[in-house]
Amino acid sequence: MPSSDAARLSLDALKARLDDIFYLDIVSGRSYERLIDGLALQARERQEFALRWGEAAARTDPELGYLVVQLAPQALRSMPAAQAERWVIAALDDYDGRGLRAAVTTLRNIDGFARPPTALAFDSIEARLARFVHGLSGRPLQLAAGDSVWTDTATLYLPPAIDAPDAFARYQALAALLWAQTRHGTFA
């Protein structure tokens, strides 16, 4: 059932919710009119999404919360709600791991995040990865796709595909770990 105008939060209700979210952000002196304007004409579900995730992000950093509320309508036009949740969570993870700048970059990269992920197949990088492993070990080791990551010291078994933006780097890290197990005898 589509949302009606009556189901939307009023301007006063939006202001009150934003005041509740950003009550500790008194030093910025910023006005939330821009956020209210961006949310006012959104469907109630989108308003609630922006406010709920904006509040969650603001607990970490008020700037992140502000950006989530500001950018959520655009994100929800570009991707389903479940993916938009992953977008916010990825930004929060970036904040925890690499700081505010990384989190802001993730939030501002809506189009990049909205693109469907493409898995990197082991078969497509096997030759390149074999040269990498040969460089590590000084001798050729066999590579094969396997159900789990392991080695029998002659063959390195890697996942058939990795679905991540840095998939090749992950393959390299796994191969280096398995090579180290063969080199140092810690494969058991």
PDB file of C-alpha atoms in Angstrom:
ATOM      1  CA  MET A   1       0.000   0.000   0.000  1.00  0.00           C
ATOM      2  CA  PRO A   2       1.578   3.309  -1.025  1.00  0.00           C
ATOM      3  CA  SER A   3       2.128   5.977   1.571  1.00  0.00           C
ATOM      4  CA  SER A   4      -0.263   8.892   1.600  1.00  0.00           C
ATOM      5  CA  ASP A   5       0.656  12.468   2.398  1.00  0.00           C
ATOM      6  CA  ALA A   6      -1.116  12.056   5.759  1.00  0.00           C
ATOM      7  CA  ALA A   7       1.247   9.233   6.710  1.00  0.00           C
ATOM      8  CA  ARG A   8       4.296  11.458   6.248  1.00  0.00           C
ATOM      9  CA  LEU A   9       5.836  13.099   9.267  1.00  0.00           C
ATOM     10  CA  SER A  10       4.941  16.775   9.520  1.00  0.00           C
ATOM     11  CA  LEU A  11       7.603  19.482   9.414  1.00  0.00           C
ATOM     12  CA  ASP A  12       7.242  19.945  13.174  1.00  0.00           C
ATOM     13  CA  ALA A  13       7.542  16.200  13.781  1.00  0.00           C
ATOM     14  CA  LEU A  14      10.660  16.041  11.590  1.00  0.00           C
ATOM     15  CA  LYS A  15      12.192  18.975  13.475  1.00  0.00           C
ATOM     16  CA  ALA A  16      11.432  17.340  16.818  1.00  0.00           C
ATOM     17  CA  ARG A  17      12.947  14.017  15.718  1.00  0.00           C
ATOM     18  CA  LEU A  18      16.068  15.746  14.386  1.00  0.00           C
ATOM     19  CA  ASP A  19      16.369  17.730  17.624  1.00  0.00           C
ATOM     20  CA  ASP A  20      16.221  14.424  19.527  1.00  0.00           C
ATOM     21  CA  ILE A  21      18.917  12.894  17.313  1.00  0.00           C
ATOM     22  CA  PHE A  22      21.287  15.848  17.356  1.00  0.00           C
ATOM     23  CA  TYR A  23      20.609  17.256  20.825  1.00  0.00           C
ATOM     24  CA  LEU A  24      24.298  17.030  21.751  1.00  0.00           C
ATOM     25  CA  ASP A  25      25.458  18.742  18.566  1.00  0.00           C
ATOM     26  CA  ILE A  26      25.093  22.241  19.985  1.00  0.00           C
ATOM     27  CA  VAL A  27      28.589  23.381  19.060  1.00  0.00           C
ATOM     28  CA  SER A  28      28.063  23.143  15.292  1.00  0.00           C
ATOM     29  CA  GLY A  29      25.274  25.724  15.331  1.00  0.00           C
ATOM     30  CA  ARG A  30      23.967  24.149  12.155  1.00  0.00           C
ATOM     31  CA  SER A  31      20.393  24.455  11.037  1.00  0.00           C
ATOM     32  CA  TYR A  32      18.495  21.330  10.195  1.00  0.00           C
ATOM     33  CA  GLU A  33      16.183  23.058   7.732  1.00  0.00           C
ATOM     34  CA  ARG A  34      18.066  21.496   4.816  1.00  0.00           C
ATOM     35  CA  LEU A  35      17.483  18.031   6.273  1.00  0.00           C
ATOM     36  CA  ILE A  36      13.825  18.799   6.923  1.00  0.00           C
ATOM     37  CA  ASP A  37      13.390  20.042   3.346  1.00  0.00           C
ATOM     38  CA  GLY A  38      15.002  16.865   2.005  1.00  0.00           C
ATOM     39  CA  LEU A  39      12.789  14.588   4.088  1.00  0.00           C
ATOM     40  CA  ALA A  40       9.488  16.486   3.998  1.00  0.00           C
ATOM     41  CA  LEU A  41       8.257  15.080   0.682  1.00  0.00           C
ATOM     42  CA  GLN A  42       9.600  11.546   1.181  1.00  0.00           C
ATOM     43  CA  ALA A  43       7.327   8.624   1.900  1.00  0.00           C
ATOM     44  CA  ARG A  44       7.021   7.803   5.593  1.00  0.00           C
ATOM     45  CA  GLU A  45       9.106   4.625   5.210  1.00  0.00           C
ATOM     46  CA  ARG A  46      11.969   6.641   3.725  1.00  0.00           C
ATOM     47  CA  GLN A  47      11.654   9.284   6.425  1.00  0.00           C
ATOM     48  CA  GLU A  48      11.828   6.600   9.103  1.00  0.00           C
ATOM     49  CA  PHE A  49      14.788   4.928   7.428  1.00  0.00           C
ATOM     50  CA  ALA A  50      16.720   8.207   7.292  1.00  0.00           C
ATOM     51  CA  LEU A  51      15.899   9.098  10.889  1.00  0.00           C
ATOM     52  CA  ARG A  52      16.562   5.627  12.303  1.00  0.00           C
ATOM     53  CA  TRP A  53      19.926   5.198  10.574  1.00  0.00           C
ATOM     54  CA  GLY A  54      20.816   8.854  11.071  1.00  0.00           C
ATOM     55  CA  GLU A  55      20.316   8.378  14.796  1.00  0.00           C
ATOM     56  CA  ALA A  56      22.446   5.219  14.788  1.00  0.00           C
ATOM     57  CA  ALA A  57      25.234   7.003  12.909  1.00  0.00           C
ATOM     58  CA  ALA A  58      24.988  10.118  15.100  1.00  0.00           C
ATOM     59  CA  ARG A  59      25.772   7.978  18.149  1.00  0.00           C
ATOM     60  CA  THR A  60      29.156   7.384  16.542  1.00  0.00           C
ATOM     61  CA  ASP A  61      29.674  10.882  15.141  1.00  0.00           C
ATOM     62  CA  PRO A  62      27.132  13.700  14.626  1.00  0.00           C
ATOM     63  CA  GLU A  63      28.603  14.486  11.191  1.00  0.00           C
ATOM     64  CA  LEU A  64      27.930  10.934  10.056  1.00  0.00           C
ATOM     65  CA  GLY A  65      24.381  11.125  11.344  1.00  0.00           C
ATOM     66  CA  TYR A  66      23.831  14.394   9.494  1.00  0.00           C
ATOM     67  CA  LEU A  67      25.162  12.905   6.250  1.00  0.00           C
ATOM     68  CA  VAL A  68      23.077   9.761   6.583  1.00  0.00           C
ATOM     69  CA  VAL A  69      19.893  11.794   7.031  1.00  0.00           C
ATOM     70  CA  GLN A  70      20.883  14.104   4.171  1.00  0.00           C
ATOM     71  CA  LEU A  71      21.873  11.361   1.718  1.00  0.00           C
ATOM     72  CA  ALA A  72      19.378   8.623   2.630  1.00  0.00           C
ATOM     73  CA  PRO A  73      16.660   9.785   0.187  1.00  0.00           C
ATOM     74  CA  GLN A  74      19.166   9.673  -2.690  1.00  0.00           C
ATOM     75  CA  ALA A  75      20.467   6.288  -1.535  1.00  0.00           C
ATOM     76  CA  LEU A  76      16.947   4.866  -1.344  1.00  0.00           C
ATOM     77  CA  ARG A  77      16.271   6.026  -4.906  1.00  0.00           C
ATOM     78  CA  SER A  78      19.417   4.158  -6.043  1.00  0.00           C
ATOM     79  CA  MET A  79      19.151   0.904  -4.088  1.00  0.00           C
ATOM     80  CA  PRO A  80      16.746  -1.234  -2.056  1.00  0.00           C
ATOM     81  CA  ALA A  81      16.434  -0.547   1.670  1.00  0.00           C
ATOM     82  CA  ALA A  82      18.442  -3.642   2.644  1.00  0.00           C
ATOM     83  CA  GLN A  83      21.349  -2.503   0.482  1.00  0.00           C
ATOM     84  CA  ALA A  84      21.022   1.038   1.832  1.00  0.00           C
ATOM     85  CA  GLU A  85      21.358  -0.404   5.339  1.00  0.00           C
ATOM     86  CA  ARG A  86      24.571  -2.132   4.246  1.00  0.00           C
ATOM     87  CA  TRP A  87      25.739   1.236   2.858  1.00  0.00           C
ATOM     88  CA  VAL A  88      25.325   2.873   6.281  1.00  0.00           C
ATOM     89  CA  ILE A  89      26.892  -0.090   8.085  1.00  0.00           C
ATOM     90  CA  ALA A  90      29.857  -0.032   5.684  1.00  0.00           C
ATOM     91  CA  ALA A  91      30.366   3.663   6.467  1.00  0.00           C
ATOM     92  CA  LEU A  92      30.240   2.959  10.209  1.00  0.00           C
ATOM     93  CA  ASP A  93      32.723   0.120   9.766  1.00  0.00           C
ATOM     94  CA  ASP A  94      34.981   2.479   7.798  1.00  0.00           C
ATOM     95  CA  TYR A  95      34.732   4.993  10.625  1.00  0.00           C
ATOM     96  CA  ASP A  96      35.772   2.356  13.150  1.00  0.00           C
ATOM     97  CA  GLY A  97      38.642   1.110  11.032  1.00  0.00           C
ATOM     98  CA  ARG A  98      39.925   4.150   9.167  1.00  0.00           C
ATOM     99  CA  GLY A  99      38.271   7.242  10.588  1.00  0.00           C
ATOM    100  CA  LEU A 100      35.792   9.935   9.667  1.00  0.00           C
ATOM    101  CA  ARG A 101      37.181  10.744   6.220  1.00  0.00           C
ATOM    102  CA  ALA A 102      36.816   7.121   5.053  1.00  0.00           C
ATOM    103  CA  ALA A 103      33.262   6.967   6.394  1.00  0.00           C
ATOM    104  CA  VAL A 104      32.286  10.206   4.667  1.00  0.00           C
ATOM    105  CA  THR A 105      33.787   8.919   1.409  1.00  0.00           C
ATOM    106  CA  THR A 106      31.698   5.761   1.667  1.00  0.00           C
ATOM    107  CA  LEU A 107      28.527   7.733   2.358  1.00  0.00           C
ATOM    108  CA  ARG A 108      29.136  10.075  -0.565  1.00  0.00           C
ATOM    109  CA  ASN A 109      29.812   7.157  -2.941  1.00  0.00           C
ATOM    110  CA  ILE A 110      26.182   6.123  -3.300  1.00  0.00           C
ATOM    111  CA  ASP A 111      26.464   5.283  -6.999  1.00  0.00           C
ATOM    112  CA  GLY A 112      29.491   3.071  -6.412  1.00  0.00           C
ATOM    113  CA  PHE A 113      27.760   1.268  -3.576  1.00  0.00           C
ATOM    114  CA  ALA A 114      24.518   0.891  -5.544  1.00  0.00           C
ATOM    115  CA  ARG A 115      26.243  -0.979  -8.388  1.00  0.00           C
ATOM    116  CA  PRO A 116      25.559  -4.669  -8.144  1.00  0.00           C
ATOM    117  CA  PRO A 117      28.570  -6.504  -6.730  1.00  0.00           C
ATOM    118  CA  THR A 118      30.449  -8.737  -9.089  1.00  0.00           C
ATOM    119  CA  ALA A 119      32.278 -11.752  -7.783  1.00  0.00           C
ATOM    120  CA  LEU A 120      35.842 -12.368  -8.906  1.00  0.00           C
ATOM    121  CA  ALA A 121      36.109 -15.966 -10.080  1.00  0.00           C
ATOM    122  CA  PHE A 122      39.204 -17.965  -9.168  1.00  0.00           C
ATOM    123  CA  ASP A 123      39.520 -19.195 -12.771  1.00  0.00           C
ATOM    124  CA  SER A 124      39.860 -15.630 -14.049  1.00  0.00           C
ATOM    125  CA  ILE A 125      42.896 -14.845 -11.874  1.00  0.00           C
ATOM    126  CA  GLU A 126      44.513 -18.260 -11.442  1.00  0.00           C
ATOM    127  CA  ALA A 127      47.464 -17.611 -13.801  1.00  0.00           C
ATOM    128  CA  ARG A 128      48.249 -14.232 -12.262  1.00  0.00           C
ATOM    129  CA  LEU A 129      47.937 -15.629  -8.759  1.00  0.00           C
ATOM    130  CA  ALA A 130      50.182 -18.590  -9.683  1.00  0.00           C
ATOM    131  CA  ARG A 131      52.943 -16.145 -10.672  1.00  0.00           C
ATOM    132  CA  PHE A 132      52.469 -14.317  -7.356  1.00  0.00           C
ATOM    133  CA  VAL A 133      52.807 -17.548  -5.380  1.00  0.00           C
ATOM    134  CA  HIS A 134      55.800 -18.653  -7.489  1.00  0.00           C
ATOM    135  CA  GLY A 135      57.466 -15.357  -6.603  1.00  0.00           C
ATOM    136  CA  LEU A 136      56.875 -15.995  -2.918  1.00  0.00           C
ATOM    137  CA  SER A 137      58.020 -19.585  -2.852  1.00  0.00           C
ATOM    138  CA  GLY A 138      60.674 -19.665  -5.547  1.00  0.00           C
ATOM    139  CA  ARG A 139      58.988 -22.753  -6.935  1.00  0.00           C
ATOM    140  CA  PRO A 140      55.664 -23.370  -8.585  1.00  0.00           C
ATOM    141  CA  LEU A 141      52.847 -24.470  -6.320  1.00  0.00           C
ATOM    142  CA  GLN A 142      49.596 -25.800  -7.681  1.00  0.00           C
ATOM    143  CA  LEU A 143      46.483 -23.701  -7.192  1.00  0.00           C
ATOM    144  CA  ALA A 144      42.952 -25.066  -7.197  1.00  0.00           C
ATOM    145  CA  ALA A 145      39.468 -23.947  -6.290  1.00  0.00           C
ATOM    146  CA  GLY A 146      38.172 -25.709  -3.218  1.00  0.00           C
ATOM    147  CA  ASP A 147      35.253 -25.786  -0.833  1.00  0.00           C
ATOM    148  CA  SER A 148      37.458 -24.374   1.918  1.00  0.00           C
ATOM    149  CA  VAL A 149      40.783 -22.585   2.172  1.00  0.00           C
ATOM    150  CA  TRP A 150      43.545 -25.079   2.937  1.00  0.00           C
ATOM    151  CA  THR A 151      46.758 -26.615   1.669  1.00  0.00           C
ATOM    152  CA  ASP A 152      48.334 -30.057   1.492  1.00  0.00           C
ATOM    153  CA  THR A 153      51.743 -28.356   0.914  1.00  0.00           C
ATOM    154  CA  ALA A 154      51.672 -29.137  -2.810  1.00  0.00           C
ATOM    155  CA  THR A 155      48.412 -27.383  -3.703  1.00  0.00           C
ATOM    156  CA  LEU A 156      46.834 -24.221  -2.354  1.00  0.00           C
ATOM    157  CA  TYR A 157      43.045 -24.523  -2.285  1.00  0.00           C
ATOM    158  CA  LEU A 158      41.258 -21.186  -2.594  1.00  0.00           C
ATOM    159  CA  PRO A 159      37.574 -20.167  -2.847  1.00  0.00           C
ATOM    160  CA  PRO A 160      35.974 -20.552  -6.285  1.00  0.00           C
ATOM    161  CA  ALA A 161      34.900 -16.881  -6.112  1.00  0.00           C
ATOM    162  CA  ILE A 162      35.202 -13.894  -3.816  1.00  0.00           C
ATOM    163  CA  ASP A 163      32.510 -11.233  -3.885  1.00  0.00           C
ATOM    164  CA  ALA A 164      34.162  -8.069  -2.595  1.00  0.00           C
ATOM    165  CA  PRO A 165      35.531  -4.843  -4.056  1.00  0.00           C
ATOM    166  CA  ASP A 166      39.074  -5.906  -3.091  1.00  0.00           C
ATOM    167  CA  ALA A 167      38.660  -9.545  -4.138  1.00  0.00           C
ATOM    168  CA  PHE A 168      42.062  -9.889  -5.816  1.00  0.00           C
ATOM    169  CA  ALA A 169      43.843  -8.538  -2.744  1.00  0.00           C
ATOM    170  CA  ARG A 170      41.909 -11.066  -0.663  1.00  0.00           C
ATOM    171  CA  TYR A 171      42.999 -13.857  -2.966  1.00  0.00           C
ATOM    172  CA  GLN A 172      46.596 -12.671  -2.600  1.00  0.00           C
ATOM    173  CA  ALA A 173      46.326 -12.571   1.183  1.00  0.00           C
ATOM    174  CA  LEU A 174      44.863 -16.075   1.327  1.00  0.00           C
ATOM    175  CA  ALA A 175      47.519 -17.402  -1.045  1.00  0.00           C
ATOM    176  CA  ALA A 176      50.284 -15.749   1.000  1.00  0.00           C
ATOM    177  CA  LEU A 177      48.897 -17.276   4.189  1.00  0.00           C
ATOM    178  CA  LEU A 178      48.754 -20.736   2.642  1.00  0.00           C
ATOM    179  CA  TRP A 179      52.248 -20.321   1.176  1.00  0.00           C
ATOM    180  CA  ALA A 180      53.510 -19.393   4.662  1.00  0.00           C
ATOM    181  CA  GLN A 181      51.918 -22.568   6.004  1.00  0.00           C
ATOM    182  CA  THR A 182      53.744 -24.661   3.419  1.00  0.00           C
ATOM    183  CA  ARG A 183      57.018 -22.798   3.984  1.00  0.00           C
ATOM    184  CA  HIS A 184      57.001 -22.945   7.768  1.00  0.00           C
ATOM    185  CA  GLY A 185      55.300 -26.317   8.196  1.00  0.00           C
ATOM    186  CA  THR A 186      52.279 -25.027  10.106  1.00  0.00           C
ATOM    187  CA  PHE A 187      49.707 -26.629   7.827  1.00  0.00           C
ATOM    188  CA  ALA A 188      48.636 -29.341  10.279  1.00  0.00           C
TER     189      ALA A 188
END
